[in-house]
Short mmCIF file of C-alpha atoms in Angstrom, two decimals:
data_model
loop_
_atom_site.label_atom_id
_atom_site.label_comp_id
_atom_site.label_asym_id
_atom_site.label_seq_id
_atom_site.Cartn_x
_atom_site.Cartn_y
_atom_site.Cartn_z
CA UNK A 21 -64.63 76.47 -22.93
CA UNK A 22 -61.16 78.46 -22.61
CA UNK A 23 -58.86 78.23 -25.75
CA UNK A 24 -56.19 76.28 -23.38
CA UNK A 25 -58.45 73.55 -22.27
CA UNK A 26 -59.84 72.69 -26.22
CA UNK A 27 -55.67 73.14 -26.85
CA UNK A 28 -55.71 69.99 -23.92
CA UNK A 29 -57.97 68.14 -25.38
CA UNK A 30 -56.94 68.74 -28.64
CA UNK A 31 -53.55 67.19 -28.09
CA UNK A 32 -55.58 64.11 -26.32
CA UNK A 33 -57.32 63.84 -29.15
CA UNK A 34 -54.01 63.99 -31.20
CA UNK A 35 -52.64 60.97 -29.47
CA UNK A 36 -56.05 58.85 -29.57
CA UNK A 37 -55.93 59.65 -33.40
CA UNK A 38 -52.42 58.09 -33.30
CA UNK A 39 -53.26 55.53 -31.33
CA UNK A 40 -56.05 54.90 -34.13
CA UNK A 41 -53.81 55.55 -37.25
CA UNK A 42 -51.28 52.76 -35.67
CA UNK A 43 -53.97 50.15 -35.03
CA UNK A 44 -55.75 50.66 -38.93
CA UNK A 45 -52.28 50.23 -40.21
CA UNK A 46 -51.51 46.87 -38.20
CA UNK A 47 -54.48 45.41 -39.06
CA UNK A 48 -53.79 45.81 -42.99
CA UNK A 49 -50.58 44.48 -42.51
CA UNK A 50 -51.72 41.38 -40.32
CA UNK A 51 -55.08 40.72 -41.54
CA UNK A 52 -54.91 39.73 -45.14
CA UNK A 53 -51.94 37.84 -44.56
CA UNK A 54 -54.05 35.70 -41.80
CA UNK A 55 -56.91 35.43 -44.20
CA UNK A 56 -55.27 34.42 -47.06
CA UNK A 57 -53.22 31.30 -45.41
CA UNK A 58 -49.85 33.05 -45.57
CA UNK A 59 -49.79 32.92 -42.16
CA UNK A 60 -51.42 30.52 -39.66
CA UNK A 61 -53.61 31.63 -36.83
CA UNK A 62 -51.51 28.69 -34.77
CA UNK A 63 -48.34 30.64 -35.30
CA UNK A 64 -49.81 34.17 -34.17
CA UNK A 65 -51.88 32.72 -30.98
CA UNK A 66 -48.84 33.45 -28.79
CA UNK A 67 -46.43 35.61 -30.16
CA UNK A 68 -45.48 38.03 -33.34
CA UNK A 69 -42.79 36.45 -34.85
CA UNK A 70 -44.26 34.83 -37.60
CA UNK A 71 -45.65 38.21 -38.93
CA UNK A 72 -43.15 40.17 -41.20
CA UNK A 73 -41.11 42.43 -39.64
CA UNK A 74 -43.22 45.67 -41.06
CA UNK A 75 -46.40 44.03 -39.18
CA UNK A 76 -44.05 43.62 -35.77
CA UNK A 77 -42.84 47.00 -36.05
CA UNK A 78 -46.91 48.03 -36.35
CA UNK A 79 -47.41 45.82 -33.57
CA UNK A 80 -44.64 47.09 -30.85
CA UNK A 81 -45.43 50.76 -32.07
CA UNK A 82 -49.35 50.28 -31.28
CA UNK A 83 -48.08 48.29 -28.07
CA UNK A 84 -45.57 51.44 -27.25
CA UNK A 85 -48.60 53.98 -27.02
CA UNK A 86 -50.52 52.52 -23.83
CA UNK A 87 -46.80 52.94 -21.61
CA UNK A 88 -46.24 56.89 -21.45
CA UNK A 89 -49.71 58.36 -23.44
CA UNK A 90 -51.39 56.28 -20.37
CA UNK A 91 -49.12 58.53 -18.34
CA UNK A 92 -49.77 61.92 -20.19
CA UNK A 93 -53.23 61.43 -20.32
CA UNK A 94 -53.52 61.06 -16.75
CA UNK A 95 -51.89 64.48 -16.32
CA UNK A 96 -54.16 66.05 -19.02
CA UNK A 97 -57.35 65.13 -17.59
CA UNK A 98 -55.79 66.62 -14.10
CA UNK A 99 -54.92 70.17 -15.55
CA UNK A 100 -58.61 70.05 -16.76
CA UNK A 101 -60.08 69.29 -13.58
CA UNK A 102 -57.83 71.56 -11.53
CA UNK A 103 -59.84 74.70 -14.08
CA UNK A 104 -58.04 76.65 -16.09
CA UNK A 105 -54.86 74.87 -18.10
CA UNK A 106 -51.94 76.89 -18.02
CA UNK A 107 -50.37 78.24 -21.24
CA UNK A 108 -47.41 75.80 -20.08
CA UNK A 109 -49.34 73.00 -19.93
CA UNK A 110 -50.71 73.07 -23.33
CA UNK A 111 -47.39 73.80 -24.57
CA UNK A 112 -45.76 70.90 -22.67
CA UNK A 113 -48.83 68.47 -23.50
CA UNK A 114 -48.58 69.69 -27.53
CA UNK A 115 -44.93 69.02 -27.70
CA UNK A 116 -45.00 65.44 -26.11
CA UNK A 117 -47.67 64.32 -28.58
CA UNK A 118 -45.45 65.60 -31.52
CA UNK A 119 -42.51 63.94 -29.44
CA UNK A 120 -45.00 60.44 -29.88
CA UNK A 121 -45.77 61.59 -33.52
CA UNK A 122 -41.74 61.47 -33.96
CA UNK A 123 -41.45 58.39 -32.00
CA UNK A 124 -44.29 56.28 -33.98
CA UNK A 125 -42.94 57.28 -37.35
CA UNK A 126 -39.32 56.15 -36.77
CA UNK A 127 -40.66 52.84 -35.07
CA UNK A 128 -42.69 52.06 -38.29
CA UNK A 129 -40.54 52.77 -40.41
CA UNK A 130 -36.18 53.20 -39.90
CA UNK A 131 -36.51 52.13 -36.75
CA UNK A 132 -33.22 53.74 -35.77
CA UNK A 133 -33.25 52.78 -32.19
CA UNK A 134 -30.65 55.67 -30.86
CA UNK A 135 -33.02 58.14 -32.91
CA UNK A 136 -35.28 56.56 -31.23
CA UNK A 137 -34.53 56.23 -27.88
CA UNK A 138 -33.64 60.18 -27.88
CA UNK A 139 -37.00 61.39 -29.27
CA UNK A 140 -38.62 58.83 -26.33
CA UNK A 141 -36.50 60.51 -23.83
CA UNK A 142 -37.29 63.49 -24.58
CA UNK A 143 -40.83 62.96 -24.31
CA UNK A 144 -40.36 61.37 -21.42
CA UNK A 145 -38.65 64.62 -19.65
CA UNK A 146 -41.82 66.82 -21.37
CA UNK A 147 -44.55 64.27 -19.85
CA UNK A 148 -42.50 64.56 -16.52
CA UNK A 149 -42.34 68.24 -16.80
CA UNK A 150 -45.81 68.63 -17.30
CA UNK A 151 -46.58 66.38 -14.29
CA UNK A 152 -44.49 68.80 -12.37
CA UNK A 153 -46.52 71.81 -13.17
CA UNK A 154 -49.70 69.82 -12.35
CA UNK A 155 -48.58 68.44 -9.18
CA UNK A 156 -47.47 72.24 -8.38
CA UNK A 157 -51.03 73.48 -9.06
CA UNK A 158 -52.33 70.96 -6.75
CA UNK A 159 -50.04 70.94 -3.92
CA UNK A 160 -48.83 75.05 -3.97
CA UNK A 161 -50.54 77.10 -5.95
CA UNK A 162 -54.19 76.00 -5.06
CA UNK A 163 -55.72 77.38 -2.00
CA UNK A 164 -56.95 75.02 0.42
CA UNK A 165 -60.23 74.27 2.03
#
Protein backbone atom coordinates (compact mmCIF):
# COMPACT_ATOMS: atom_id res chain seq x y z
CA UNK A 1 0.00 0.00 0.00
CA UNK A 2 1.49 3.59 -1.02
CA UNK A 3 2.83 5.70 1.97
CA UNK A 4 -0.10 8.38 1.12
CA UNK A 5 -2.97 6.04 1.38
CA UNK A 6 -1.68 4.39 5.09
CA UNK A 7 -1.06 8.53 5.72
CA UNK A 8 -5.25 8.48 4.79
CA UNK A 9 -6.06 6.04 6.81
CA UNK A 10 -3.91 6.93 9.39
CA UNK A 11 -5.60 10.25 9.96
CA UNK A 12 -9.10 8.15 9.84
CA UNK A 13 -7.86 6.25 12.27
CA UNK A 14 -6.76 9.45 14.21
CA UNK A 15 -10.27 10.74 14.35
CA UNK A 16 -11.97 7.22 15.25
CA UNK A 17 -9.35 7.18 18.15
CA UNK A 18 -10.81 10.59 19.11
CA UNK A 19 -14.00 9.72 18.65
CA UNK A 20 -13.06 6.75 21.17
CA UNK A 21 -10.96 8.85 23.69
CA UNK A 22 -14.22 11.31 23.94
CA UNK A 23 -16.74 8.52 24.49
CA UNK A 24 -14.28 6.55 27.46
CA UNK A 25 -14.07 9.92 29.04
CA UNK A 26 -18.00 10.61 29.06
CA UNK A 27 -18.76 7.53 30.31
CA UNK A 28 -16.43 8.02 33.55
CA UNK A 29 -17.89 11.18 34.04
CA UNK A 30 -21.65 9.99 33.64
CA UNK A 31 -21.53 6.53 34.78
CA UNK A 32 -20.56 6.45 38.38
CA UNK A 33 -22.54 9.35 39.06
CA UNK A 34 -25.74 7.27 37.62
CA UNK A 35 -24.70 4.27 39.59
CA UNK A 36 -24.15 5.69 42.69
CA UNK A 37 -27.72 7.66 43.00
CA UNK A 38 -26.20 11.11 42.51
CA UNK A 39 -28.04 11.34 39.64
CA UNK A 40 -31.34 9.73 38.58
CA UNK A 41 -31.79 7.76 35.43
CA UNK A 42 -35.40 9.80 35.30
CA UNK A 43 -33.52 13.04 35.01
CA UNK A 44 -31.02 11.83 32.14
CA UNK A 45 -33.85 9.86 29.97
CA UNK A 46 -34.39 13.05 27.96
CA UNK A 47 -31.88 15.50 28.22
CA UNK A 48 -28.20 16.40 29.81
CA UNK A 49 -28.86 18.91 32.10
CA UNK A 50 -28.82 17.21 35.17
CA UNK A 51 -25.20 15.94 34.51
CA UNK A 52 -22.42 18.42 35.65
CA UNK A 53 -21.30 20.66 33.32
CA UNK A 54 -17.75 18.66 32.75
CA UNK A 55 -20.05 15.50 31.73
CA UNK A 56 -22.18 18.01 29.18
CA UNK A 57 -19.15 19.38 27.80
CA UNK A 58 -18.03 15.37 27.23
CA UNK A 59 -21.34 14.90 25.92
CA UNK A 60 -21.68 17.88 23.15
CA UNK A 61 -17.88 17.22 22.28
CA UNK A 62 -18.62 13.34 21.55
CA UNK A 63 -21.99 14.67 19.89
CA UNK A 64 -19.74 17.39 17.78
CA UNK A 65 -17.61 14.52 16.08
CA UNK A 66 -20.45 12.70 13.93
CA UNK A 67 -21.29 16.55 12.08
CA UNK A 68 -17.98 17.33 9.99
CA UNK A 69 -15.63 13.84 10.70
CA UNK A 70 -18.96 12.22 8.99
CA UNK A 71 -18.09 14.73 6.27
CA UNK A 72 -14.22 14.16 6.11
CA UNK A 73 -14.51 10.68 6.21
CA UNK A 74 -16.63 10.56 3.30
CA UNK A 75 -13.94 12.40 1.32
CA UNK A 76 -11.17 10.08 2.68
CA UNK A 77 -12.62 6.92 1.69
CA UNK A 78 -13.14 8.76 -1.95
CA UNK A 79 -9.36 9.74 -2.44
CA UNK A 80 -8.78 5.99 -1.61
CA UNK A 81 -11.02 4.65 -4.07
CA UNK A 82 -10.15 7.13 -6.81
CA UNK A 83 -6.11 5.16 -6.36
CA UNK A 84 -3.45 6.95 -5.48
CA UNK A 85 -4.02 9.91 -2.61
CA UNK A 86 -2.38 12.94 -3.49
CA UNK A 87 0.39 14.41 -1.28
CA UNK A 88 -2.37 17.28 -0.82
CA UNK A 89 -4.81 15.21 0.31
CA UNK A 90 -3.00 13.67 3.10
CA UNK A 91 -1.81 16.95 4.05
CA UNK A 92 -5.30 18.52 4.00
CA UNK A 93 -6.91 15.27 5.71
CA UNK A 94 -3.82 15.38 8.59
CA UNK A 95 -4.38 18.97 9.34
CA UNK A 96 -8.27 18.78 9.78
CA UNK A 97 -7.93 15.93 12.27
CA UNK A 98 -5.38 18.06 14.32
CA UNK A 99 -7.93 21.01 13.59
CA UNK A 100 -10.67 18.31 15.54
CA UNK A 101 -7.81 17.40 18.04
CA UNK A 102 -7.77 21.39 18.78
CA UNK A 103 -11.43 21.61 18.67
CA UNK A 104 -12.18 18.56 21.23
CA UNK A 105 -9.64 19.77 23.72
CA UNK A 106 -10.97 23.36 24.06
CA UNK A 107 -14.66 21.93 24.17
CA UNK A 108 -13.66 19.69 27.18
CA UNK A 109 -12.02 21.76 28.80
CA UNK A 110 -11.99 26.16 28.47
CA UNK A 111 -14.50 25.93 26.29
CA UNK A 112 -13.68 29.36 24.87
CA UNK A 113 -16.33 29.47 22.28
CA UNK A 114 -14.56 32.30 19.87
CA UNK A 115 -11.35 29.96 20.21
CA UNK A 116 -13.51 27.71 19.39
CA UNK A 117 -15.51 28.62 16.73
CA UNK A 118 -12.13 29.72 14.81
CA UNK A 119 -10.32 26.37 15.14
CA UNK A 120 -13.98 24.77 13.78
CA UNK A 121 -13.85 27.11 10.94
CA UNK A 122 -10.89 26.45 10.03
CA UNK A 123 -11.40 22.91 9.80
CA UNK A 124 -14.25 23.45 8.15
CA UNK A 125 -12.38 25.43 5.11
CA UNK A 126 -9.55 22.29 5.25
CA UNK A 127 -12.47 19.52 5.02
CA UNK A 128 -13.95 21.76 2.16
CA UNK A 129 -10.64 22.10 0.55
CA UNK A 130 -9.98 18.64 0.53
CA UNK A 131 -13.43 17.91 -0.98
CA UNK A 132 -12.37 20.24 -3.70
CA UNK A 133 -9.32 18.33 -4.68
CA UNK A 134 -11.40 15.09 -4.62
CA UNK A 135 -14.21 16.31 -6.56
CA UNK A 136 -11.37 17.67 -9.09
CA UNK A 137 -9.88 14.15 -9.40
CA UNK A 138 -13.21 12.84 -10.21
CA UNK A 139 -14.70 15.28 -12.46
CA UNK A 140 -11.16 16.71 -14.40
CA UNK A 141 -8.36 15.01 -13.86
CA UNK A 142 -9.69 11.36 -14.34
CA UNK A 143 -10.02 10.08 -17.79
CA UNK A 144 -13.26 8.85 -18.77
CA UNK A 145 -14.65 5.63 -20.02
Amino acid sequence: MPLLAKLMILAMAAQALLTMAILVLMGRERVPRVMSGEIAMAAIAVDRTAYPLRARLLSNSFDNQFQLPVLFYVAALLALMLGGVTSLEAAAAGLFVALRYAHAIIHVTTNHLLQRFAIYTAGLAVLAILWLMVLFRVLVASPGP
